[in-house]
Coordinates of C-alpha atoms and ligand atoms in Angstrom, one line a residue:
X1 CA -10.3 8.8 -68.7
X2 CA -6.7 8.1 -68.4
X3 CA -7.4 4.7 -70.0
X4 CA -8.3 6.3 -73.3
X5 CA -5.5 5.9 -75.8
X6 CA -4.3 9.4 -76.6
X7 CA -3.4 10.3 -80.1
X8 CA 0.2 9.7 -80.8
X9 CA 0.8 6.6 -78.6
X10 CA 3.0 4.6 -80.8
X11 CA 2.8 0.8 -80.8
X12 CA 6.1 -0.5 -81.9
X13 CA 5.6 -3.5 -84.0
X14 CA 7.0 -6.8 -82.7
X15 CA 7.6 -5.4 -79.2
X16 CA 4.9 -6.4 -76.8
X17 CA 4.3 -4.5 -73.6
X18 CA 3.0 -5.7 -70.3
X19 CA 1.9 -3.8 -67.3
X20 CA 2.1 -5.6 -64.0
X21 CA 0.0 -4.0 -61.2
X22 CA 1.1 -5.3 -57.8
X23 CA -0.9 -5.1 -54.5
X24 CA -0.2 -6.7 -51.1
X25 CA 2.8 -7.8 -49.2
X26 CA 6.4 -8.7 -50.0
X27 CA 5.4 -12.2 -51.1
X28 CA 3.6 -10.6 -53.9
X29 CA 6.5 -8.2 -54.6
X30 CA 8.7 -11.2 -54.9
X31 CA 6.2 -13.1 -57.0
X32 CA 6.0 -10.1 -59.3
X33 CA 9.7 -10.5 -60.0
X34 CA 9.3 -14.1 -61.0
X35 CA 6.3 -13.2 -63.2
X36 CA 8.3 -10.3 -64.7
X37 CA 11.0 -12.9 -65.4
X38 CA 8.6 -15.1 -67.3
X39 CA 7.0 -12.2 -69.1
X40 CA 10.5 -11.2 -70.3
X41 CA 11.1 -14.7 -71.6
X42 CA 7.8 -14.6 -73.4
X43 CA 9.0 -11.5 -75.2
X44 CA 7.2 -8.8 -73.2
X45 CA 8.9 -5.6 -72.0
X46 CA 7.4 -4.1 -68.9
X47 CA 5.7 -0.7 -69.1
X48 CA 4.3 1.6 -66.4
X49 CA 1.7 3.0 -68.9
X50 CA -1.3 0.8 -69.4
X51 CA -2.3 2.9 -72.4
X52 CA 0.2 1.3 -74.7
X53 CA 0.2 -2.2 -73.0
X54 CA -0.8 -5.4 -74.8
X55 CA -1.3 -7.1 -71.5
X56 CA -2.3 -5.7 -68.1
X57 CA -1.9 -8.2 -65.3
X58 CA -3.2 -7.6 -61.7
X59 CA -1.2 -9.4 -59.0
X60 CA -3.8 -9.2 -56.2
X61 CA -4.1 -9.3 -52.4
X62 CA -7.1 -10.2 -50.3
X63 CA -5.8 -9.9 -46.8
X64 CA -8.3 -7.1 -46.1
X65 CA -11.5 -5.9 -47.8
X66 CA -9.9 -2.6 -48.9
X67 CA -7.1 -4.4 -50.8
X68 CA -9.7 -6.4 -52.6
X69 CA -11.9 -3.4 -53.4
X70 CA -8.9 -1.5 -54.8
X71 CA -8.1 -4.4 -57.2
X72 CA -11.8 -4.7 -58.2
X73 CA -12.0 -1.0 -58.9
X74 CA -8.9 -1.1 -61.2
X75 CA -10.3 -4.2 -62.9
X76 CA -13.4 -2.2 -63.7
X77 CA -11.2 0.5 -65.3
X78 CA -9.3 -2.2 -67.3
X79 CA -12.7 -3.5 -68.5
X80 CA -13.5 -0.1 -69.9
X81 CA -10.0 0.1 -71.5
X82 CA -10.5 -3.2 -73.1
X83 CA -13.8 -2.1 -74.6
X84 CA -12.0 0.7 -76.3
X85 CA -9.2 -1.6 -77.4
X86 CA -10.4 -5.1 -77.8
X87 CA -6.9 -6.4 -78.5
X88 CA -5.8 -5.7 -75.0
X89 CA -5.5 -8.7 -72.7
X90 CA -6.3 -8.4 -69.0
X91 CA -5.2 -10.9 -66.5
X92 CA -5.7 -11.6 -62.7
X93 CA -3.4 -13.6 -60.5
X94 CA -2.2 -13.7 -56.9
X95 CA -4.2 -14.3 -53.7
X96 CA -7.6 -13.1 -54.9
X97 CA -7.5 -15.5 -57.8
X98 CA -7.4 -18.4 -55.2
X99 CA -10.6 -17.2 -53.5
X100 CA -13.7 -19.3 -54.2
X101 CA -16.0 -16.4 -55.1
X102 CA -13.4 -15.0 -57.6
X103 CA -13.0 -18.4 -59.3
X104 CA -16.8 -18.6 -59.6
X105 CA -17.0 -15.0 -60.9
X106 CA -14.4 -15.9 -63.6
X107 CA -17.2 -18.0 -65.1
X108 CA -19.7 -15.1 -64.7
X109 CA -19.2 -11.5 -64.2
X110 CA -15.4 -11.7 -64.6
X111 CA -15.7 -13.8 -67.7
X112 CA -14.3 -10.9 -69.8
X113 CA -10.9 -11.5 -68.2
X114 CA -8.4 -13.3 -70.5
X115 CA -6.0 -14.8 -68.2
X116 CA -6.2 -16.1 -64.6
X117 CA -3.8 -18.1 -62.5
X118 CA -3.2 -18.6 -58.8
X119 CA -0.5 -18.5 -56.3
X120 CA 0.4 -22.2 -56.7
X121 CA 1.0 -22.3 -60.4
X122 CA 3.1 -19.3 -61.3
X123 CA 5.7 -21.7 -62.8
X124 CA 3.1 -22.7 -65.4
X125 CA 3.2 -19.2 -66.9
X126 CA 5.3 -20.1 -70.0
X127 CA 2.6 -22.5 -71.1
X128 CA -0.3 -20.3 -70.0
X129 CA 1.1 -17.3 -71.9
X130 CA 1.6 -19.4 -75.0
X131 CA -2.0 -20.5 -74.9
X132 CA -3.1 -16.9 -74.4
X133 CA -1.0 -16.0 -77.5
X134 CA -2.8 -18.6 -79.6
X135 CA -6.1 -16.8 -78.8
X136 CA -7.3 -19.0 -76.0
X137 CA -8.9 -17.7 -72.8
X138 CA -6.8 -19.2 -70.0
X139 CA -8.1 -19.8 -66.5
X140 CA -5.9 -22.2 -64.4
X141 CA -6.1 -22.0 -60.6
X142 CA -4.8 -24.9 -58.5
X143 CA -6.5 -25.8 -55.2
X144 CA -3.2 -26.9 -53.6
X145 CA 0.5 -26.3 -54.1
X146 CA 2.7 -29.1 -55.2
X147 CA 6.3 -29.6 -54.0
X148 CA 8.4 -26.4 -53.8
X149 CA 9.3 -25.5 -57.4
X150 CA 12.9 -24.3 -58.0
X151 CA 14.8 -22.5 -60.8
X152 CA 12.2 -19.8 -61.3
X153 CA 13.3 -16.8 -63.3
X154 CA 13.6 -13.5 -61.6
X155 CA 13.7 -9.9 -62.9
X156 CA 14.6 -7.8 -59.8
X157 CA 13.0 -4.4 -59.5
X158 CA 15.7 -3.0 -57.3
X159 CA 19.4 -3.6 -58.1
X160 CA 20.3 -3.1 -54.4
X161 CA 17.7 -5.2 -52.7
X162 CA 16.5 -8.7 -53.1
X163 CA 13.7 -10.7 -51.5
X164 CA 14.4 -14.4 -51.2
X165 CA 11.6 -16.8 -50.2
X166 CA 12.5 -19.3 -47.6
X167 CA 9.0 -20.6 -46.8
X168 CA 5.8 -20.5 -48.7
X169 CA 2.3 -20.6 -47.2
X170 CA 1.3 -20.7 -43.5
X171 CA 0.1 -23.3 -41.1
X172 CA -0.9 -20.9 -38.2
X173 CA -4.5 -20.2 -39.1
X174 CA -4.9 -17.1 -37.0
X175 CA -8.6 -16.9 -37.0
X176 CA -8.9 -13.5 -38.8
X177 CA -6.5 -14.4 -41.6
X178 CA -7.1 -15.6 -45.1
X179 CA -3.4 -16.2 -46.0
X180 CA -3.3 -19.9 -45.2
X181 CA -6.3 -20.4 -47.5
X182 CA -4.8 -18.6 -50.5
X183 CA -1.2 -19.4 -50.0
X184 CA -1.5 -23.0 -48.9
X185 CA 0.2 -25.1 -46.2
X186 CA 3.7 -24.1 -45.1
X187 CA 6.6 -25.4 -47.2
X188 CA 10.3 -24.7 -46.7
X189 CA 12.8 -24.4 -49.5
X190 CA 16.1 -26.3 -49.1
X191 CA 19.1 -24.6 -47.5
X192 CA 21.2 -25.1 -50.7
X193 CA 18.6 -23.5 -53.0
X194 CA 18.2 -20.5 -50.7
X195 CA 22.0 -20.1 -50.3
X196 CA 22.4 -20.3 -54.1
X197 CA 19.8 -17.6 -54.7
X198 CA 21.4 -15.3 -52.0
X199 CA 24.9 -15.8 -53.4
X200 CA 23.7 -15.1 -56.9
X201 CA 21.9 -12.0 -55.8
X202 CA 25.0 -10.7 -54.0
X203 CA 27.1 -11.6 -57.1
X204 CA 24.9 -9.4 -59.2
X205 CA 25.3 -6.4 -57.0
X206 CA 22.6 -6.8 -54.4
X207 CA 23.6 -5.4 -51.0
X208 CA 20.5 -6.0 -48.9
X209 CA 18.8 -9.3 -48.8
X210 CA 15.5 -10.0 -47.0
X211 CA 14.5 -13.6 -46.3
X212 CA 10.8 -13.9 -46.8
X213 CA 8.1 -16.1 -45.3
X214 CA 4.8 -15.6 -43.4
X215 CA 6.5 -17.2 -40.5
X216 CA 10.3 -17.4 -41.2
X217 CA 11.2 -18.7 -37.8
X218 CA 9.2 -21.9 -38.3
X219 CA 11.6 -22.6 -41.2
X220 CA 12.6 -26.1 -41.9
X221 CA 9.5 -28.2 -41.4
X222 CA 9.6 -31.3 -43.5
X223 CA 13.3 -30.9 -44.5
X224 CA 15.8 -33.8 -44.2
X225 CA 18.3 -33.8 -41.3
X226 CA 21.4 -31.7 -41.8
X227 CA 24.7 -31.1 -39.9
X228 CA 23.7 -33.1 -36.9
X229 CA 20.3 -31.3 -36.6
X230 CA 17.1 -33.3 -36.9
X231 CA 16.2 -30.7 -39.6
X232 CA 17.7 -27.4 -40.6
X233 CA 16.0 -24.6 -38.7
X234 CA 16.0 -20.8 -39.0
X235 CA 19.1 -20.1 -36.8
X236 CA 21.0 -22.8 -38.8
X237 CA 19.9 -21.2 -42.1
X238 CA 21.0 -17.7 -40.8
X239 CA 24.4 -19.2 -39.9
X240 CA 24.9 -20.8 -43.3
X241 CA 24.0 -17.6 -45.1
X242 CA 26.1 -15.4 -42.9
X243 CA 29.1 -17.5 -43.8
X244 CA 28.3 -17.9 -47.5
X245 CA 27.7 -14.2 -48.3
X246 CA 30.4 -11.7 -49.0
X247 CA 31.4 -8.9 -46.6
X248 CA 29.2 -5.8 -46.6
X249 CA 25.9 -7.6 -47.3
X250 CA 23.0 -6.9 -45.0
X251 CA 20.7 -9.8 -44.3
X252 CA 17.2 -9.3 -43.0
X253 CA 14.1 -11.5 -42.5
X254 CA 10.4 -11.0 -42.2
X255 CA 8.0 -12.0 -40.7
X256 CA 8.9 -13.7 -37.5
X257 CA 6.1 -15.0 -35.4
X258 CA 6.4 -14.2 -31.7
X259 CA 5.4 -17.7 -30.8
X260 CA 8.4 -19.2 -32.5
X261 CA 11.1 -16.8 -31.2
X262 CA 13.5 -18.9 -29.1
X263 CA 16.9 -18.4 -27.6
X264 CA 18.8 -20.0 -30.5
X265 CA 17.2 -17.5 -32.9
X266 CA 17.9 -14.6 -30.6
X267 CA 21.5 -15.7 -30.2
X268 CA 21.9 -16.1 -34.0
X269 CA 20.6 -12.6 -34.7
X270 CA 22.8 -11.2 -32.0
X271 CA 26.0 -12.9 -33.0
X272 CA 25.9 -13.1 -36.9
X273 CA 27.5 -9.9 -38.3
X274 CA 25.5 -9.7 -41.6
X275 CA 22.2 -10.2 -39.9
X276 CA 20.8 -6.8 -39.2
X277 CA 19.5 -5.7 -35.8
X278 CA 15.9 -5.6 -36.8
X279 CA 12.9 -7.7 -35.9
X280 CA 9.3 -7.5 -37.2
X281 CA 7.2 -9.1 -34.5
X282 CA 3.5 -8.6 -35.0
X283 CA 1.8 -8.4 -31.7
X284 CA -1.7 -7.9 -33.2
X285 CA -3.5 -7.2 -29.8
X286 CA -2.8 -6.6 -26.2
X287 CA -5.7 -8.4 -24.5
X288 CA -5.1 -12.0 -23.6
X289 CA -8.8 -12.7 -24.4
X290 CA -8.4 -11.3 -27.9
X291 CA -5.0 -13.0 -28.5
X292 CA -6.6 -16.3 -27.5
X293 CA -9.6 -15.8 -29.9
X294 CA -7.1 -14.9 -32.6
X295 CA -5.2 -18.1 -32.0
X296 CA -1.9 -16.3 -31.8
X297 CA -0.4 -18.7 -29.3
X298 CA 1.1 -16.2 -26.7
X299 CA -0.2 -13.8 -24.1
X300 CA 0.6 -10.1 -23.8
X301 CA 3.0 -10.7 -20.9
X302 CA 4.7 -13.6 -22.8
X303 CA 5.1 -11.3 -25.8
X304 CA 6.7 -8.6 -23.7
X305 CA 9.0 -11.0 -21.9
X306 CA 10.2 -12.3 -25.3
X307 CA 10.8 -8.7 -26.4
X308 CA 12.9 -8.2 -23.4
X309 CA 15.1 -11.1 -24.2
X310 CA 15.4 -9.9 -27.8
X311 CA 16.5 -6.4 -26.8
X312 CA 18.9 -7.6 -24.1
X313 CA 20.7 -9.8 -26.6
X314 CA 20.7 -7.2 -29.4
X315 CA 21.1 -3.8 -27.9
X316 CA 19.9 -1.0 -30.2
X317 CA 17.8 -3.4 -32.2
X318 CA 14.7 -2.1 -33.9
X319 CA 11.4 -3.8 -33.4
X320 CA 8.4 -3.1 -35.6
X321 CA 5.0 -4.7 -35.4
X322 CA 1.5 -5.2 -36.9
X323 CA -1.4 -4.3 -34.7
X324 CA -5.1 -4.7 -35.3
X325 CA -8.2 -3.1 -33.8
X326 CA -11.8 -4.2 -33.9
X327 CA -11.4 -7.9 -33.8
X328 CA -14.8 -9.5 -33.0
X329 CA -15.6 -9.2 -29.3
X330 CA -12.9 -6.5 -28.7
X331 CA -14.2 -4.2 -25.9
X332 CA -13.0 -0.8 -25.0
X333 CA -11.1 -2.5 -22.2
X334 CA -9.5 -5.0 -24.5
X335 CA -8.5 -2.1 -26.7
X336 CA -7.0 -0.3 -23.7
X337 CA -4.9 -3.4 -23.1
X338 CA -3.6 -3.0 -26.7
X339 CA -2.6 0.6 -26.0
X340 CA -0.9 -0.5 -22.8
X341 CA 1.2 -3.1 -24.6
X342 CA 2.1 -0.7 -27.3
X343 CA 3.1 1.8 -24.7
X344 CA 5.3 -0.7 -23.0
X345 CA 6.7 -2.3 -26.1
X346 CA 7.9 1.0 -27.6
X347 CA 8.0 -0.3 -31.2
X348 CA 10.1 1.7 -33.6
X349 CA 7.1 1.6 -36.0
X350 CA 4.0 -0.4 -36.5
X351 CA 1.6 -1.2 -39.3
X352 CA -1.9 -0.7 -37.9
X353 CA -5.0 -2.3 -39.3
X354 CA -8.7 -2.3 -38.9
X355 CA -10.1 -5.8 -38.6
X356 CA -11.7 -6.8 -41.9
X357 CA -13.9 -9.9 -42.0
X358 CA -12.6 -12.4 -44.5
X359 CA -14.8 -15.1 -46.1
X360 CA -14.1 -18.6 -44.8
X361 CA -12.0 -17.6 -41.8
X362 CA -13.1 -18.5 -38.3
X363 CA -13.4 -14.9 -37.1
X364 CA -15.9 -14.0 -39.8
X365 CA -18.5 -16.0 -38.0
X366 CA -17.7 -14.9 -34.5
X367 CA -20.2 -12.8 -32.5
X368 CA -19.5 -9.3 -31.4
X369 CA -18.4 -7.7 -34.7
X370 CA -17.3 -4.2 -33.7
X371 CA -19.2 -1.2 -35.3
X372 CA -17.2 0.7 -38.0
X373 CA -17.4 4.0 -36.0
X374 CA -15.8 2.3 -33.0
X375 CA -13.0 0.7 -35.2
X376 CA -12.3 4.1 -36.7
X377 CA -12.0 5.8 -33.3
X378 CA -9.7 3.0 -32.0
X379 CA -7.4 3.0 -35.0
X380 CA -7.0 6.8 -34.7
X381 CA -6.1 6.5 -31.0
X382 CA -3.7 3.7 -31.8
X383 CA -1.9 5.5 -34.6
X384 CA -1.6 8.7 -32.5
X385 CA 0.0 6.7 -29.7
X386 CA 2.4 4.8 -32.0
X387 CA 3.4 8.0 -33.9
X388 CA 4.3 9.6 -30.6
X389 CA 6.3 6.6 -29.6
X390 CA 8.1 6.3 -33.0
X391 CA 9.1 10.0 -32.8
X392 CA 10.3 9.5 -29.2
X393 CA 12.3 6.4 -30.1
X394 CA 13.8 8.2 -33.1
X395 CA 14.7 11.2 -31.0
X396 CA 16.8 8.8 -28.9
X397 CA 19.1 8.4 -31.9
X398 CA 19.9 12.1 -32.1
X399 CA 23.7 12.5 -31.6
X400 CA 24.5 8.9 -32.6
X401 CA 26.4 7.9 -35.7
X402 CA 24.7 5.3 -37.8
X403 CA 26.1 3.1 -40.7
X404 CA 23.9 4.1 -43.6
X405 CA 23.6 2.3 -46.9
X406 CA 23.2 5.0 -49.6
X407 CA 20.2 4.5 -51.9
X408 CA 19.7 7.6 -54.0
X409 CA 18.3 11.2 -54.0
X410 CA 15.6 12.0 -51.5
X411 CA 12.2 12.1 -53.3
X412 CA 11.3 15.4 -51.8
X413 CA 14.6 17.3 -52.1
X414 CA 17.0 16.3 -54.8
X415 CA 19.8 18.2 -52.9
X416 CA 19.6 15.5 -50.2
X417 CA 20.7 11.9 -50.4
X418 CA 18.8 9.1 -48.7
X419 CA 19.7 5.7 -47.4
X420 CA 18.9 3.2 -44.6
X421 CA 20.4 2.3 -41.3
X422 CA 21.0 -1.4 -40.4
X423 CA 17.8 -1.1 -38.5
X424 CA 16.1 -0.1 -41.7
X425 CA 15.3 3.5 -40.8
X426 CA 15.3 6.0 -43.6
X427 CA 18.0 8.7 -43.2
X428 CA 18.4 11.9 -45.3
X429 CA 21.6 14.0 -45.4
X430 CA 22.8 16.9 -47.5
X431 CA 24.9 15.5 -50.3
X432 CA 24.5 14.3 -53.9
X433 CA 26.0 11.6 -56.1
X434 CA 26.7 8.9 -53.5
X435 CA 26.9 5.5 -55.2
X436 CA 23.9 3.4 -54.3
X437 CA 25.0 0.6 -52.0
X438 CA 27.9 2.6 -50.5
X439 CA 28.1 2.5 -46.7
X440 CA 28.6 5.9 -45.2
X441 CA 28.5 7.2 -41.6
X442 CA 25.9 9.7 -40.7
X443 CA 25.5 11.6 -37.5
X444 CA 21.8 11.9 -36.7
X445 CA 20.8 15.5 -35.9
X446 CA 17.1 15.6 -36.3
X447 CA 14.4 13.0 -35.8
X448 CA 10.9 12.8 -37.3
X449 CA 8.3 10.1 -36.9
X450 CA 9.3 8.2 -40.1
X451 CA 12.7 9.6 -41.1
X452 CA 16.0 10.8 -39.6
X453 CA 18.2 13.7 -40.8
X454 CA 21.9 14.1 -40.3
X455 CA 25.3 14.9 -41.8
X456 CA 28.1 12.7 -43.1
X457 CA 30.8 12.0 -40.5
X458 CA 33.2 10.1 -42.7
X459 CA 33.8 12.5 -45.6
X460 CA 37.5 13.4 -46.0
Ligands
SAH1 N1 2.5 -13.6 -41.5 C1 2.5 -12.3 -41.0 C2 1.7 -11.3 -41.6 C3 0.5 -11.6 -42.5 S1 -0.6 -10.4 -43.1 C4 2.2 -12.4 -39.5 O1 1.7 -13.4 -39.0 O2 2.4 -11.5 -38.8 C5 0.0 -8.9 -42.4 C6 -0.9 -8.3 -41.4 O3 -2.2 -8.1 -41.8 C7 -1.1 -9.2 -40.2 O4 0.0 -9.2 -39.3 C8 -2.3 -8.6 -39.6 O5 -2.0 -7.6 -38.6 C9 -3.0 -8.0 -40.8 N2 -4.2 -8.8 -41.1 C10 -4.3 -10.1 -41.5 N3 -5.6 -10.4 -41.7 C11 -6.4 -9.3 -41.4 C12 -7.8 -9.0 -41.4 N4 -8.7 -10.0 -41.7 N5 -8.2 -7.8 -41.0 C13 -7.3 -6.8 -40.7 N6 -5.9 -7.1 -40.7 C14 -5.5 -8.3 -41.0
SF4_2 FE1 -1.9 -15.0 -41.3 FE2 -1.3 -15.7 -38.8 FE3 -0.2 -17.0 -40.9 FE4 0.5 -14.5 -40.4 S1 0.8 -16.3 -39.0 S2 0.0 -15.3 -42.4 S3 -1.4 -13.6 -39.6 S4 -2.4 -17.0 -40.3
F3S3 FE1 -2.1 -10.1 -49.4 FE2 -1.5 -12.5 -50.2 FE3 0.3 -11.1 -49.0 S1 -3.4 -11.9 -49.3 S2 -0.8 -9.8 -47.6 S3 -0.6 -10.6 -51.0 S4 0.1 -13.3 -48.9

């Protein structure tokens, strides 16, 4: 019902409104900022309220079935809204738009959709939007990416934080994962282009930059030699950015693949001042049999040994992870191996997932699909364990003083301010009106599973 236009919604003549609905990972978050940039250039203002929108665009994710189902559910609602207001244009883009069955459906049961484009042709938006304006139905999805396209516009959501792509796509083909199929082969942006985007972001007031890629530490494939290196690699890029960026900037990166963590990378993270003490290192599973079937390229003991090296070099560093349960063939024993690795790794936090078969991936056809009930039971046990560990790790911070970057009022209690540590942990403290981006020192007094509480140490 919320999609019915209520009396009194005023449509300002000449001003067009677009609502952008974003699902999925940081890649999509970053793409949404480029798309918002193009929409702005085409004369659209962004709105949160689809009831007054001229265009609703869904930037979709298909990494798991539930992400896809959510998008399909919302598309159904948009279809009803469009029936009530035929002038409304509805579009779909992002990873789902690359999937074969969606492309087929765009000629069938999704043929009411006005605009569709994929992950490889976002830069074509100016032309696609113009064609849409002239009354055309526009469906343009490319099978493959072309060379990396530069000089894309950007309308950043958060004045403090920027995502900067360093690689696109993925070559790893983990057997459960659809990302390489919908994002294409791995491509790296040039060092100069990345540096320019980071420096521009910092110049416009951004204080926290996250370098993005499915596999950031494989950065550099296909690039020309630089500075005596056969090709620029991830540690080299970190060094260049650390030098180019002004003081006070925090530099992060995600996701690193455990298989590509090497001593040069560890050393770069340890020695470069602006690079924060934070790694996201998805372990996925703890059984060597399952890791092998996933094509992850490491064993559980190899992973733990790598973690040891990371933590020795960067004391106090936070490590987060992605963990999956119910991969085909995962037995109770395999799952217990996962719990054992989680117990030993003591991650600060982890994203936990139930395996979801994805069309066209190798694992979809594997025997031994795990029953839903079993998956539910395993994910619950995994989350219970990880929550206990997160709480215990956070409790270890009680009494310590952390450098916190102020963000704004706490969502739950406007009398409290919130911000993040260098390790990206959320901290609340009693105060108001601290300028976003300001670095303050907070003594941690209480720890919860997902948040820390403390008081300012540096107030005069
Ligand atoms: N490139 C990153 C993350 C990609 S997707 C990496 O390699 O770690 C984010 C997470 O989603 C993955 O780490 C994995 O844990 C999860 N995931 C991917 N495909 C999945 C599937 N088919 N079912 C359940 N979880 C999945
Ligand atoms: Fe998917 Fe594996 Fe690539 Fe990550 S590294 S995006 S999990 S194929
Ligand atoms: Fe989803 Fe695409 Fe990211 S499938 S997880 S939005 S790369």
